[in-house]
Coordinates of C-alpha atoms in Angstrom, one line a residue:
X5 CA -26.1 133.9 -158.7
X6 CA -24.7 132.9 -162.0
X7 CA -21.3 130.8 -161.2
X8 CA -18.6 130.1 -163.8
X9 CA -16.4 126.6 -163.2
X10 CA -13.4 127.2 -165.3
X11 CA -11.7 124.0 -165.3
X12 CA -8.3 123.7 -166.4
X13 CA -7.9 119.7 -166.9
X14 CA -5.1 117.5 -168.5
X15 CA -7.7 116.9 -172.0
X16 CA -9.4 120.4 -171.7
X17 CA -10.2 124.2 -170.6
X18 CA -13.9 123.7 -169.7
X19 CA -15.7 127.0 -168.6
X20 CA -19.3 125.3 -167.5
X21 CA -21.6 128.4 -166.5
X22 CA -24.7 127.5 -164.0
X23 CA -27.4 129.4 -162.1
X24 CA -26.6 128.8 -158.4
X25 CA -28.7 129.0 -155.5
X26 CA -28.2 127.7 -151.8
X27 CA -30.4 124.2 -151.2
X28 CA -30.9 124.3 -154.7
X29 CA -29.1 121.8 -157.7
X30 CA -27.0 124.2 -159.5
X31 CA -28.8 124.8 -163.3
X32 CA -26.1 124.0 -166.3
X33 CA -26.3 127.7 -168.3
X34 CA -23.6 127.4 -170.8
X35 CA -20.7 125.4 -171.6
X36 CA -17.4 126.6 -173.7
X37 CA -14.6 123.9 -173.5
X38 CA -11.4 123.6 -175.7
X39 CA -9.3 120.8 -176.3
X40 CA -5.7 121.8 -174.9
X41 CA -4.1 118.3 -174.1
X42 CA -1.6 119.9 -171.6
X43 CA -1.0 116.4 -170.1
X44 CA 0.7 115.4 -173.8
X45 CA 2.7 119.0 -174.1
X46 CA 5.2 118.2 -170.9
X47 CA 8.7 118.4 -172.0
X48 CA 11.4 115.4 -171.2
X49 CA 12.1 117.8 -168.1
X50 CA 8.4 117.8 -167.1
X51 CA 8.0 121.4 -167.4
X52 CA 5.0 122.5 -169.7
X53 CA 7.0 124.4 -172.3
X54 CA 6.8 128.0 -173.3
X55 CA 4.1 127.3 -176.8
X56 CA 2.1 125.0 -174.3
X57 CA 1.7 127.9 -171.7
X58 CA 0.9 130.2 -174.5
X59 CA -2.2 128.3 -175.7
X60 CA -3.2 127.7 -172.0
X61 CA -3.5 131.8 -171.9
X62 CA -5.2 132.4 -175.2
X63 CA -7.6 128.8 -173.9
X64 CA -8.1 130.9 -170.6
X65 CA -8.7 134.2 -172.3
X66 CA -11.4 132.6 -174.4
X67 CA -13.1 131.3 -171.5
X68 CA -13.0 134.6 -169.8
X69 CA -14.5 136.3 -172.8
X70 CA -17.6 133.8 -172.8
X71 CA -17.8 133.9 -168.8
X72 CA -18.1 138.0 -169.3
X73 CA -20.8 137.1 -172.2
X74 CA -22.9 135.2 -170.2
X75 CA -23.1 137.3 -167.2
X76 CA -21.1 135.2 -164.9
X77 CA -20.7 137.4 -161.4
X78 CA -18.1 134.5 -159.7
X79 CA -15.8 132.3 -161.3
X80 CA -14.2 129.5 -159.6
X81 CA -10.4 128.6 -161.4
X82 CA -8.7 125.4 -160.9
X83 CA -6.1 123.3 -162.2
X84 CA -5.7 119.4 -161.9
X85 CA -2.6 117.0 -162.4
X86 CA -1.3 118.4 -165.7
X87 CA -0.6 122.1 -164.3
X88 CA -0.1 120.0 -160.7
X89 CA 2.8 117.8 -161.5
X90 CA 4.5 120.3 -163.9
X91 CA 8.1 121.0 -162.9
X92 CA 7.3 125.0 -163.9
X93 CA 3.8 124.6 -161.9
X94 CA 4.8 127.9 -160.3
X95 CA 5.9 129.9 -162.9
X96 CA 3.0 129.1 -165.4
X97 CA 0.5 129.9 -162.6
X98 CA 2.3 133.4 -162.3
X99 CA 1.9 133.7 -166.5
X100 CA -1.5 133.0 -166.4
X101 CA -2.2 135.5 -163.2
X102 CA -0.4 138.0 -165.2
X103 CA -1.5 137.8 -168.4
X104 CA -5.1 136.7 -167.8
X105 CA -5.9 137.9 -164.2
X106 CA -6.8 134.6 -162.9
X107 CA -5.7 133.0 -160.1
X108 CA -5.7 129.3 -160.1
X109 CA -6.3 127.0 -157.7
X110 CA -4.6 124.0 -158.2
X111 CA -6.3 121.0 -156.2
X112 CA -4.6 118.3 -154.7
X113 CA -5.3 114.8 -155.9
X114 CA -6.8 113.7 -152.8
X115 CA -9.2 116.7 -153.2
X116 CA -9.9 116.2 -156.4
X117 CA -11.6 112.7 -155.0
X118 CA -13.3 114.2 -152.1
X119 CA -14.8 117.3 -154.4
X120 CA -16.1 114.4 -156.9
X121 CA -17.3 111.6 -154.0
X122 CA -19.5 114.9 -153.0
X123 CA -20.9 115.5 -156.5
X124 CA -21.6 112.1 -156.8
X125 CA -23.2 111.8 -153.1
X126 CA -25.4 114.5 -153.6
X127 CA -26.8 113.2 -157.3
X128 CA -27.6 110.0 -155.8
X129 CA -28.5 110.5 -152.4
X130 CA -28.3 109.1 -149.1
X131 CA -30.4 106.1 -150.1
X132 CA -27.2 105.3 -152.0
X133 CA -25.4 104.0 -149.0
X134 CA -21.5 103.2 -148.7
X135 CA -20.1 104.7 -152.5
X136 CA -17.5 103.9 -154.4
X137 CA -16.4 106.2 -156.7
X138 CA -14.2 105.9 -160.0
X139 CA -13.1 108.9 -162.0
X140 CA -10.2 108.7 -165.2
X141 CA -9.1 111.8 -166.1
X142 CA -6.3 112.4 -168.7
X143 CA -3.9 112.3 -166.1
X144 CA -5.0 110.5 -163.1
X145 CA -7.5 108.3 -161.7
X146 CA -9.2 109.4 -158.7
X147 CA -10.8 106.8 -155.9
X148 CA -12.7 108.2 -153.5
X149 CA -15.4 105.4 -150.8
X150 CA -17.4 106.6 -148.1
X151 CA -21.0 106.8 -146.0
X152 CA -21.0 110.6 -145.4
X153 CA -20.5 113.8 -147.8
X154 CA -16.8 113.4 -147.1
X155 CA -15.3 110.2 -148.1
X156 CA -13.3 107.7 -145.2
X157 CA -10.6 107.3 -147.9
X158 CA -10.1 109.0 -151.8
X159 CA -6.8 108.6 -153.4
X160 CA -5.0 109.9 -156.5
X161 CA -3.0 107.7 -159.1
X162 CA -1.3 108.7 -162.0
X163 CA -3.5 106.8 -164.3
X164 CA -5.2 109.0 -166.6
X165 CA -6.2 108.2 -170.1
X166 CA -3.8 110.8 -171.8
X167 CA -0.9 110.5 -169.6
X168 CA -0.7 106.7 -170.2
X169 CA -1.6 106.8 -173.7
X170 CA 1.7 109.2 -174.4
X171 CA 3.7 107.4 -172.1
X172 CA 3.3 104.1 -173.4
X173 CA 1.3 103.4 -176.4
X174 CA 3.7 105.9 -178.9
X175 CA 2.1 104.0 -182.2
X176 CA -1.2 103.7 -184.2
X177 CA -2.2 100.5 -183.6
X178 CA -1.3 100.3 -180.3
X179 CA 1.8 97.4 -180.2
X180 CA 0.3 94.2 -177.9
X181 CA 3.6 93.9 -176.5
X182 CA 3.3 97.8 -175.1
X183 CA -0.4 97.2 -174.1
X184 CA 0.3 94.2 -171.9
X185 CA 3.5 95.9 -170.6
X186 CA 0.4 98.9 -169.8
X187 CA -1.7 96.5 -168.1
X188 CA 0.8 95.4 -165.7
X189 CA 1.5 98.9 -165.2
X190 CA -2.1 99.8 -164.6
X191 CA -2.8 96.5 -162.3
X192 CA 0.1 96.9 -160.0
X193 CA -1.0 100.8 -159.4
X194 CA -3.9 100.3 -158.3
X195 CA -3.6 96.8 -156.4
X196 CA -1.4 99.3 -154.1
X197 CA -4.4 101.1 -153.2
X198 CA -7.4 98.1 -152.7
X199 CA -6.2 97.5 -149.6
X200 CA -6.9 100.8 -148.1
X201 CA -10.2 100.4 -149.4
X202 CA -11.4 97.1 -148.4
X203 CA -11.3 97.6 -144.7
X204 CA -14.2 99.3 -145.0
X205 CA -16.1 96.5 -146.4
X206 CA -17.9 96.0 -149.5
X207 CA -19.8 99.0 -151.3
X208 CA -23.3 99.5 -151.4
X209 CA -23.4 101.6 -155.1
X210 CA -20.3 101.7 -157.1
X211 CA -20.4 104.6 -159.1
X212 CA -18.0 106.4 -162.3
X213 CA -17.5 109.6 -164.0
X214 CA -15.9 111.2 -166.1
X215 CA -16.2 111.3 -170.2
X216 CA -13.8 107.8 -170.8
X217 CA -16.6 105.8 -168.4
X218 CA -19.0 107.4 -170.4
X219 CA -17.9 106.1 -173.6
X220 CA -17.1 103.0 -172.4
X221 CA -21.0 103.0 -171.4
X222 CA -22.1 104.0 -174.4
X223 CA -20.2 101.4 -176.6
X224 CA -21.6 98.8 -174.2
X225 CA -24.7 99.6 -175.1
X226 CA -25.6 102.9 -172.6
X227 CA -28.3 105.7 -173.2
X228 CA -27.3 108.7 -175.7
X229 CA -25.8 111.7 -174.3
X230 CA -29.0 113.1 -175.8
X231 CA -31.4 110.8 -174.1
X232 CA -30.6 113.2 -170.8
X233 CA -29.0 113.6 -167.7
X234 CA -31.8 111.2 -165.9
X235 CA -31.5 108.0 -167.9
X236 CA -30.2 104.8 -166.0
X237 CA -26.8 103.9 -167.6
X238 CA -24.8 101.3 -166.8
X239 CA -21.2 99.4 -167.4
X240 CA -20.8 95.8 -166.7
X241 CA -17.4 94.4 -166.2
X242 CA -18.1 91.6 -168.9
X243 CA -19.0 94.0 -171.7
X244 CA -15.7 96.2 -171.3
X245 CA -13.7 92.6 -171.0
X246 CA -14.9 92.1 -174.0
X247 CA -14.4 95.4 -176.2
X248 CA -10.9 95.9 -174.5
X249 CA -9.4 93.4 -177.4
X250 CA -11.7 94.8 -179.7
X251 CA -10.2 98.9 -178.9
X252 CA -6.5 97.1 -179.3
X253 CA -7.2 95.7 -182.4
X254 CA -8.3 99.2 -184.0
X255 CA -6.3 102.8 -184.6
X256 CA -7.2 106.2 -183.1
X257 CA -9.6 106.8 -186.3
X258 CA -11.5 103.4 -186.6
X259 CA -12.2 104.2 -182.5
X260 CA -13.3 107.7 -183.6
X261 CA -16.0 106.1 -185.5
X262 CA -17.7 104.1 -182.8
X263 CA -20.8 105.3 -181.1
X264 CA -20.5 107.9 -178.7
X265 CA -16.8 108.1 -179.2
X266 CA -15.3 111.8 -180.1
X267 CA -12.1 112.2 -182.8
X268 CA -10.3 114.2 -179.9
X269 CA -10.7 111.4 -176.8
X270 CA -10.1 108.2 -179.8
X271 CA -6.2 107.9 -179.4
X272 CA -6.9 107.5 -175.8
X273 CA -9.7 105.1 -175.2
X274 CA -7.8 102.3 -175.1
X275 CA -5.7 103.5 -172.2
X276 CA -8.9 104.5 -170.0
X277 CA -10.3 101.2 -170.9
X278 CA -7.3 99.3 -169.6
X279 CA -7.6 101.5 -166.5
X280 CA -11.3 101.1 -166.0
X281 CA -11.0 97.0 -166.8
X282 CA -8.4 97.2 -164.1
X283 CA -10.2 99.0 -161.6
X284 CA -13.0 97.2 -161.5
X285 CA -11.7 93.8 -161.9
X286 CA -9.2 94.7 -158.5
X287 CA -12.3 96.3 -156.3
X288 CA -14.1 93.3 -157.3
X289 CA -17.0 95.4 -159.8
X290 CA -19.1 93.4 -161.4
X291 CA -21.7 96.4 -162.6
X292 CA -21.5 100.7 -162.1
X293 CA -23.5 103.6 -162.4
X294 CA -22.4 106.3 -164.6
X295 CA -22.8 109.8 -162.2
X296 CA -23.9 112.6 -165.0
X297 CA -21.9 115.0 -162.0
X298 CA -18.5 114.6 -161.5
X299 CA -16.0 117.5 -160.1
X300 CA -16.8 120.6 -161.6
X301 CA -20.4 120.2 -159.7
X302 CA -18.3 119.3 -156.9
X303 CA -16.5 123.1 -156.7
X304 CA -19.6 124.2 -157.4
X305 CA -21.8 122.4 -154.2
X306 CA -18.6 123.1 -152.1
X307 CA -19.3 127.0 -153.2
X308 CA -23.1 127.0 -152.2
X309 CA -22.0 125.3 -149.0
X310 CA -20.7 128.3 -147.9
X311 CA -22.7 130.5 -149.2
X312 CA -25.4 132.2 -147.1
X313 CA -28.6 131.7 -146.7
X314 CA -31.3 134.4 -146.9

C-alpha cells in the first residue's frame, strides 16, 4: 500500500510518501516538507499563538493536498516536542482536527527514541550489536541504547537545535559569553542521563540521525546527500571539536554558505553542534555512523509490523 508519514516536527511539516509492503523496506515515493519553525513561534506563556496555529493548518492542508495527489490510501499524523510541550497542546490539536480532519498523534519523548532506535536497528542490522543512538531535533535530543528492536533505555532532553538556538543565542554572531553559558547548559543535561546508559556497558555501533548530524558530517568531510542513501559517512569527535569554534566565529549567512548547509537550518547549527560535541564527548564517542533512517521510517516499520501478512 502507498503510506503517507506526515510529520509535524519543531523545524518542519514533512509529508514523506512510501510504497509499503510487509517484510519488505518501505520505498521513499515522494516528499513535500515546509519549513514552519513552531519550536521558535511559542509565546512568553508557552502556548503556540493563534498566527502560528494558522500556518500549522494551511502547512497541514498543503500536505494533505499532495498526500491526495499521490495516491496515498493511509496516512500516519504525528506531532513531536513543539506541539508536545505547548501550554494550548490540546486546543491546537482540536483546530487542526477541525479544520483539516486530522487527528494527531502526538508521541511521547521516550517514544520518539524507541520509534528511531527501531529505524536505526533495522537499517543496520543485527550484526550491529549493542546501538547507541543520537538524534537532535529542533526541540529535543533523543537517546535511545539497546541489543533488541526495543531499546533497554531511550530518553528525551530538551536539547534541540531550534529550541536552544532561540533560547539562548538571541544575536548574529552568536556572543561567546552566551555560547559558553550554552555549553554548560548542554553538558549538565545530558551528564544527568550517562549514567543510566553506562550500566549497560560500552556500545558496539554508535549511530546519529537526523539533518543537524548530517551536516555536521558533511562539513567534516562526509558523502553528498546526492552520492545516495548507501554511502559510509562518518563524524569523528575531533573534526566537530574543531569546526565548533569555527560555526561561533561566523553568522547565520556565512554558515549558510558552507557545504551541505541549508539557509533555513544556518541560524541553528551552532546550537546542534554544541549538543552533538557534548553528546559524544559525555558517552565517550570517538567516531558515529550517520543512519539515512531516522523516525519517520520508524512509524512507518512500526505500521508494517502490524500489518497482515498475506
Amino acid at each position: 500500500m502507498r503510506l503517507g508519514v506526515l510529520d509535524v516536527g519543531s523545524n518542519t511539516v514533512h509529508l514523506l510518501v512510501v510504497d509499503a509492503h510487509p517484510g519488505a523496506r518501505p520505498l521513499p515515493a515522494h516528499s513535500h516538507k515546509a519549513e514552519l519553525r513552531l519550536a521558535q513561534l511559542l509565546d512568553e506563556s508557552g502556548a503556540i499563538g493563534s498566527d502560528g496555529v494558522d500556518k500549522l493548518i494551511e502547512t497541514i492542508r498543503g500536505a494533505l493536498d499532495a498526500a491526495e495527489d499521490k495516491g496515498v490510501e493511509a496516512l500516519l499524523p504525528f506531532a513531536t516536542s513543539a506541539v508536545r510541550e505547548a501550554s494550548n497542546a490540546d486546543d491546537v490539536l482540536a483546530r487542526v482536527q477541525a479544520e483539516t480532519g486530522v487527528e494527531l498523534q502526538v508521541l511521547a519523548g521516550s517514544e520518539e527514541a524507541r520509534l528511531t532506535f527501531l529505524a536505526a536497528r533495522r537499517w543496520f542490522g543485527w550484526s550491529a550489536g549493542k546501538l547507541l543512538v543520537l538524534d537532535i531535533g529542533g526541540g529535543s535530543l533523543e537517546i535511545a541504547y539497546g541489543i533488541d528492536e526495543e531499546p533497554d533505555a531511550a530518553v528525551s532532553l530538551p536539547l534541540g537545535a531550534g529550541r536552544l538556538t532561540a533560547g539562548w543565542l538571541p544575536t548574529d554572531p552568536a556572543d561567546p559569553a552566551d555560547i559558553r553559558a550554552l555549553r554548560r547548559h548542554v553538558r549538565a543535561q545530558i551528564a544527568r542521563t550517562v549514567g543510566e546508559f553506562s550500566r549497560f556497558g560500552a556500545p558496539d555501533h554508535v549511530v546519529a540521525t537526523s539533518k543537524t548530524f548530517k551536516q555536521l558530517a558533511r562539513l567534516a568531510g562526509a558523502a553528498r546527500s546526492t552520492d545516495g542513501l548507501y554511502v559510509q559517512r562518518e563524524l569523528k569527535r575531533r573534526s566537530l571539536e574543531d569546526w565548533v569554534p569555527r560555526l561561533a566565529a561566523m553568522t547565520a549567512d556565512e554558515r549558510a554558505e558552507l557545504p551541505g548547509v541549508s539557509p533555513g537550518r544556518s541560524n541553528q547549527l551552532l546550537a546542534g553542534a554544541l549538543v552533538a560535541e557534548g553528546a559524544m564527548d559525555l558517552f565517550g564517542v570517538d567516531t558515529l555512523e550517520i543512519c539515512p533512517w531516522a523516525l519517520r521510517e520508524g512509524v512507518i516499520l512500526r505500521r508494517l509490523d502490524h500489518l497482515p501478512t498475506e
